[in-house]
Short mmCIF file of C-alpha atoms and ligand atoms in Angstrom, two decimals:
data_model
loop_
_atom_site.label_atom_id
_atom_site.label_comp_id
_atom_site.label_asym_id
_atom_site.label_seq_id
_atom_site.Cartn_x
_atom_site.Cartn_y
_atom_site.Cartn_z
CA MET A 1 138.61 27.63 63.42
CA TYR A 2 137.51 26.08 60.10
CA GLN A 3 138.22 23.19 57.78
CA ILE A 4 138.26 23.04 54.01
CA LEU A 5 135.70 20.60 52.56
CA PRO A 6 137.33 18.88 49.55
CA TRP A 7 134.16 17.19 48.23
CA ASP A 8 132.05 20.38 48.37
CA SER A 9 134.90 22.47 46.90
CA ASP A 10 135.23 20.08 43.99
CA PHE A 11 131.45 19.97 43.44
CA PHE A 12 130.94 23.76 43.44
CA GLY A 13 134.20 24.59 41.66
CA PHE A 14 135.39 26.98 44.39
CA ARG A 15 136.75 26.61 47.91
CA VAL A 16 134.15 25.65 50.52
CA ALA A 17 134.84 25.42 54.26
CA ARG A 18 133.03 24.47 57.44
CA ILE A 19 133.53 26.85 60.37
CA THR A 20 134.11 24.78 63.49
CA LEU A 21 133.67 27.58 66.05
CA ARG A 22 130.59 26.82 68.13
CA GLU A 23 130.14 30.30 69.53
CA PHE A 24 129.96 33.76 68.13
CA SER A 25 131.99 36.64 69.54
CA ASP A 26 133.08 39.89 67.90
CA GLU A 27 136.65 38.80 68.43
CA ASN A 28 136.47 35.39 66.75
CA ALA A 29 134.23 36.77 63.99
CA GLU A 30 136.78 39.50 63.21
CA THR A 31 139.71 37.06 62.90
CA LEU A 32 137.70 34.49 60.99
CA LEU A 33 136.86 36.46 57.85
CA PRO A 34 140.42 37.58 56.98
CA ALA A 35 141.63 33.99 57.56
CA LEU A 36 138.95 32.54 55.25
CA ARG A 37 139.62 35.16 52.56
CA LYS A 38 143.36 34.60 52.74
CA ASP A 39 142.72 30.89 52.19
CA GLY A 40 140.62 31.63 49.08
CA VAL A 41 137.35 30.37 50.62
CA ARG A 42 134.21 31.61 48.84
CA LEU A 43 131.53 29.80 50.83
CA ALA A 44 131.67 28.82 54.50
CA TYR A 45 129.03 26.80 56.36
CA TRP A 46 128.52 27.80 59.99
CA ALA A 47 126.19 25.94 62.36
CA LEU A 48 125.63 27.58 65.73
CA PRO A 49 123.47 26.25 68.59
CA SER A 50 120.07 27.97 68.31
CA GLU A 51 120.23 29.16 71.92
CA ALA A 52 123.69 30.75 71.44
CA PHE A 53 124.14 34.48 70.97
CA VAL A 54 124.52 35.46 67.32
CA ASP A 55 125.03 39.00 66.02
CA LEU A 56 122.72 38.61 63.04
CA GLN A 57 123.27 42.17 61.85
CA TRP A 58 127.04 41.69 61.83
CA LEU A 59 126.74 38.37 60.01
CA GLU A 60 124.31 39.69 57.39
CA ALA A 61 126.50 42.75 56.81
CA LYS A 62 129.39 40.35 56.08
CA GLY A 63 127.41 38.35 53.50
CA ALA A 64 125.96 35.60 55.70
CA LYS A 65 122.55 34.10 55.04
CA LEU A 66 120.51 32.21 57.58
CA VAL A 67 119.56 29.25 55.38
CA ASP A 68 118.28 26.67 57.82
CA GLU A 69 117.25 25.95 61.34
CA LYS A 70 118.51 22.42 61.59
CA ILE A 71 116.73 20.07 63.98
CA THR A 72 118.28 16.77 65.02
CA PHE A 73 115.70 14.23 66.18
CA GLY A 74 116.51 11.00 67.99
CA ARG A 75 114.76 8.04 69.56
CA THR A 76 115.51 4.71 71.10
CA LEU A 77 114.45 1.64 69.15
CA ASP A 78 111.69 -0.27 70.81
CA LEU A 79 110.68 -3.25 68.70
CA ALA A 80 107.25 -3.35 70.34
CA VAL A 81 106.12 -0.23 68.45
CA VAL A 82 107.46 -1.31 65.08
CA LYS A 83 105.26 -3.00 62.47
CA THR A 84 106.16 -4.51 59.11
CA TYR A 85 104.77 -2.86 56.00
CA PRO A 86 104.38 -5.25 53.05
CA ASP A 87 104.65 -2.52 50.37
CA ILE A 88 108.05 -1.39 51.64
CA GLN A 89 111.11 -3.21 50.39
CA ALA A 90 114.83 -2.72 49.85
CA TYR A 91 115.54 -1.14 46.44
CA GLU A 92 117.15 -3.79 44.32
CA GLY A 93 118.37 -1.84 41.28
CA GLU A 94 122.09 -1.25 40.85
CA GLU A 95 121.57 2.40 39.85
CA ALA A 96 119.11 4.97 41.14
CA GLY A 97 117.11 5.72 37.94
CA PRO A 98 114.81 8.69 37.19
CA GLU A 99 112.00 7.83 39.67
CA LEU A 100 114.36 7.73 42.64
CA GLU A 101 116.26 10.81 41.40
CA ALA A 102 113.00 12.78 41.19
CA LEU A 103 112.13 11.67 44.74
CA ALA A 104 115.60 12.69 45.95
CA ILE A 105 115.02 16.22 44.59
CA ILE A 106 111.65 16.35 46.42
CA SER A 107 113.40 15.26 49.61
CA GLY A 108 115.52 18.41 49.36
CA THR A 109 112.53 20.79 49.24
CA TYR A 110 113.60 22.54 52.48
CA SER A 111 117.34 21.97 52.10
CA ARG A 112 119.76 24.88 52.61
CA PHE A 113 121.08 24.16 49.11
CA LYS A 114 117.64 24.96 47.72
CA VAL A 115 116.86 27.84 50.10
CA ASP A 116 120.12 29.73 49.43
CA PRO A 117 119.42 31.95 46.37
CA LEU A 118 123.13 32.05 45.52
CA ILE A 119 123.18 28.33 44.77
CA PRO A 120 121.86 27.68 41.24
CA ARG A 121 118.81 25.41 41.10
CA GLU A 122 120.62 23.03 38.77
CA LYS A 123 123.43 22.61 41.34
CA PHE A 124 120.92 21.80 44.09
CA GLU A 125 119.24 19.18 41.88
CA THR A 126 122.55 17.62 40.84
CA LEU A 127 123.61 17.43 44.50
CA PHE A 128 120.51 15.45 45.47
CA LYS A 129 120.82 13.18 42.43
CA ILE A 130 124.40 12.39 43.44
CA TRP A 131 123.18 11.79 47.00
CA ILE A 132 120.63 9.14 45.93
CA ARG A 133 123.00 7.56 43.38
CA ASN A 134 125.67 7.16 46.07
CA SER A 135 123.06 5.90 48.54
CA VAL A 136 121.92 3.18 46.10
CA ARG A 137 125.58 2.27 45.51
CA LYS A 138 125.83 2.05 49.32
CA SER A 139 128.77 4.40 49.59
CA ILE A 140 126.89 6.93 51.77
CA ALA A 141 123.95 4.79 52.95
CA LYS A 142 123.53 1.14 53.83
CA GLU A 143 120.18 0.64 52.12
CA VAL A 144 117.42 2.50 50.32
CA LEU A 145 113.91 1.36 51.19
CA VAL A 146 111.11 2.05 48.71
CA ALA A 147 107.32 2.08 48.89
CA VAL A 148 106.13 0.35 45.73
CA SER A 149 102.61 -0.21 44.49
CA ASP A 150 101.09 -0.42 41.01
CA GLN A 151 104.71 -0.79 39.80
CA LYS A 152 105.40 2.76 40.91
CA ILE A 153 107.91 3.96 43.48
CA LYS A 154 105.71 6.20 45.62
CA GLY A 155 108.25 7.02 48.29
CA MET A 156 111.73 6.25 49.55
CA ILE A 157 113.94 6.47 52.62
CA SER A 158 117.69 5.93 52.90
CA VAL A 159 119.14 4.31 56.00
CA GLY A 160 122.72 4.36 57.25
CA GLU A 161 124.84 4.88 60.33
CA LYS A 162 126.14 7.99 62.08
CA SER A 163 128.15 8.00 65.30
CA GLY A 164 127.30 4.35 65.90
CA GLN A 165 123.52 4.96 65.64
CA GLY A 166 121.03 4.24 62.89
CA ASN A 167 120.60 7.35 60.75
CA ILE A 168 117.90 8.33 58.27
CA GLY A 169 119.25 10.25 55.26
CA LEU A 170 116.79 11.10 52.46
CA VAL A 171 113.02 10.77 52.93
CA SER A 172 110.46 11.60 50.31
CA VAL A 173 106.98 10.73 49.07
CA ASN A 174 105.67 11.61 45.60
CA PRO A 175 103.34 14.63 46.19
CA GLU A 176 100.46 12.81 44.41
CA PHE A 177 100.43 10.38 47.35
CA HIS A 178 101.06 12.66 50.33
CA GLY A 179 98.87 12.23 53.39
CA GLN A 180 98.19 8.52 52.80
CA GLY A 181 100.51 7.21 55.50
CA ILE A 182 103.37 6.30 53.14
CA GLY A 183 105.88 8.58 54.95
CA THR A 184 104.93 6.97 58.28
CA ALA A 185 105.27 3.46 56.82
CA LEU A 186 108.72 4.35 55.43
CA VAL A 187 109.98 5.76 58.74
CA ARG A 188 108.59 2.81 60.71
CA SER A 189 110.20 0.37 58.24
CA ALA A 190 113.50 2.23 58.69
CA LEU A 191 113.14 1.81 62.47
CA GLN A 192 112.53 -1.90 61.93
CA TRP A 193 115.58 -2.07 59.65
CA PHE A 194 117.76 -0.38 62.32
CA ALA A 195 116.48 -2.70 65.04
CA ASP A 196 117.15 -5.74 62.82
CA GLN A 197 120.74 -4.54 62.36
CA GLY A 198 121.15 -4.32 66.15
CA TYR A 199 121.06 -0.53 66.55
CA THR A 200 119.55 0.71 69.80
CA ARG A 201 119.05 4.36 68.76
CA ALA A 202 118.21 6.25 65.57
CA THR A 203 118.61 9.88 64.50
CA VAL A 204 117.34 12.05 61.67
CA VAL A 205 117.89 15.68 60.73
CA THR A 206 115.33 18.04 59.28
CA GLN A 207 114.57 21.75 59.10
CA ALA A 208 112.39 23.66 61.56
CA GLY A 209 110.48 25.11 58.57
CA ASN A 210 109.61 21.63 57.35
CA GLU A 211 106.34 21.23 59.20
CA GLY A 212 105.49 17.94 57.44
CA GLY A 213 108.91 16.43 58.21
CA CYS A 214 108.83 17.53 61.88
CA ARG A 215 105.28 16.19 62.28
CA LEU A 216 106.24 12.89 60.64
CA TYR A 217 109.22 12.27 62.95
CA THR A 218 107.37 13.39 66.07
CA SER A 219 104.45 11.08 65.29
CA CYS A 220 106.99 8.25 64.81
CA GLY A 221 108.30 8.71 68.35
CA PHE A 222 111.32 10.96 67.71
CA LYS A 223 112.22 13.72 70.19
CA ILE A 224 114.22 16.86 69.47
CA LEU A 225 117.88 16.43 70.50
CA LYS A 226 119.25 19.76 69.29
CA LYS A 227 118.52 22.82 67.20
CA GLU A 228 121.13 24.78 65.25
CA LYS A 229 121.03 27.93 63.17
CA PHE A 230 122.76 27.26 59.89
CA PHE A 231 124.49 30.08 58.02
CA HIS A 232 126.04 30.28 54.57
CA LEU A 233 128.77 32.89 54.66
CA TRP A 234 129.57 34.13 51.15
CA LEU A 235 132.95 35.82 50.81
C1 LIG B 301 107.29 14.66 54.84
C2 LIG B 301 106.71 13.61 53.92
C3 LIG B 301 107.77 12.52 53.67
C4 LIG B 301 105.48 12.98 54.60
O1 LIG B 301 104.98 11.94 53.79
P1 LIG B 301 103.44 11.51 53.83
O2 LIG B 301 103.31 10.19 53.15
O3 LIG B 301 102.60 12.61 53.31
O4 LIG B 301 103.24 11.35 55.40
P2 LIG B 301 102.05 10.62 56.18
O5 LIG B 301 100.82 10.57 55.33
O6 LIG B 301 102.57 9.32 56.70
O7 LIG B 301 101.85 11.63 57.39
C5 LIG B 301 102.75 11.66 58.49
C6 LIG B 301 102.37 12.72 59.48
O8 LIG B 301 102.85 13.99 59.02
C7 LIG B 301 101.75 14.88 58.83
N1 LIG B 301 102.07 15.65 57.62
C8 LIG B 301 102.45 15.15 56.43
N2 LIG B 301 102.69 16.19 55.57
C9 LIG B 301 102.42 17.31 56.25
C10 LIG B 301 102.49 18.70 55.94
N3 LIG B 301 102.87 19.13 54.73
N4 LIG B 301 102.19 19.60 56.91
C11 LIG B 301 101.83 19.19 58.14
N5 LIG B 301 101.75 17.90 58.50
C12 LIG B 301 102.05 16.97 57.57
C13 LIG B 301 100.53 14.02 58.71
O9 LIG B 301 99.36 14.70 59.13
C14 LIG B 301 100.86 12.88 59.66
O10 LIG B 301 100.68 13.25 61.01
P3 LIG B 301 99.83 12.29 62.00
O11 LIG B 301 100.53 10.96 61.96
O12 LIG B 301 99.92 12.97 63.32
O13 LIG B 301 98.47 12.26 61.38
C15 LIG B 301 106.22 14.21 52.58
O14 LIG B 301 105.36 15.28 52.85
C16 LIG B 301 107.33 14.69 51.67
O15 LIG B 301 107.85 13.96 50.84
N6 LIG B 301 107.69 15.98 51.82
C17 LIG B 301 108.72 16.61 50.99
C18 LIG B 301 110.10 16.07 51.32
C19 LIG B 301 110.43 16.20 52.77
O16 LIG B 301 110.15 17.20 53.41
N7 LIG B 301 111.08 15.14 53.29
C20 LIG B 301 111.52 15.10 54.65
C21 LIG B 301 112.90 15.65 54.67
S1 LIG B 301 113.61 15.47 56.27
#
């Protein structure tokens, strides 16, 4: 019915779980809460397919917040559409540094950890700093690509693997340089990177409310694979 998430529990300082039930029914909802409480869980993540029935009133009355509509995009990798961008290169530093950390925080603008008012702002920022630090150290990504000009990192994208496919993690462009094609160049360079590594498909997740992100991936040839409503259940 659910699994305890050790990393998240350690990070937040209380027990965090992921509910694995993929459908909502009064019956499973009624057995779930007592089980979570008995186990000392304070926060449970629950992703349900967007088309599935959800009793929003019931969930909200029990302390759940709809924090995200998660969209998974995917596409096949067709080398013919990929170009090389000279200003994009693999980040060579051993540690992330303040420029990349600031970009990581921007990449989380629409994240459920920022949207949920019960998560302190400082926790959200720390989470994204850890994410980019671990991406640069290659423990949760395989590479971080950066857009550099005038000795400034204007944007970044992290690339890794999920379920045997190329996967984009963090994507962000410094707001001073939005709308200049840097996001597109980063995504296309990531596609090139995946193709070079021999991947035949790539995926990326964003939020339905992130119009810029959705537009960026669609214009780079991605199609929607699935949509999920994402709840934070506070107990
Ligand atoms: C999303 C983001 C990376 C785009 O970077 P960018 O350099 O401005 O993107 P580009 O200039 O290459 O534009 C890419 C496409 O998205 C569109 N777009 C960019 N920002 C947009 C916005 N805020 N609203 C609507 N469309 C937007 C552009 O019009 C363009 O579409 P087109 O190719 O059909 O003309 C950037 O806005 C950003 O850092 N946002 C905050 C972090 C974020 O949301 N990251 C993605 C998380 S999944």
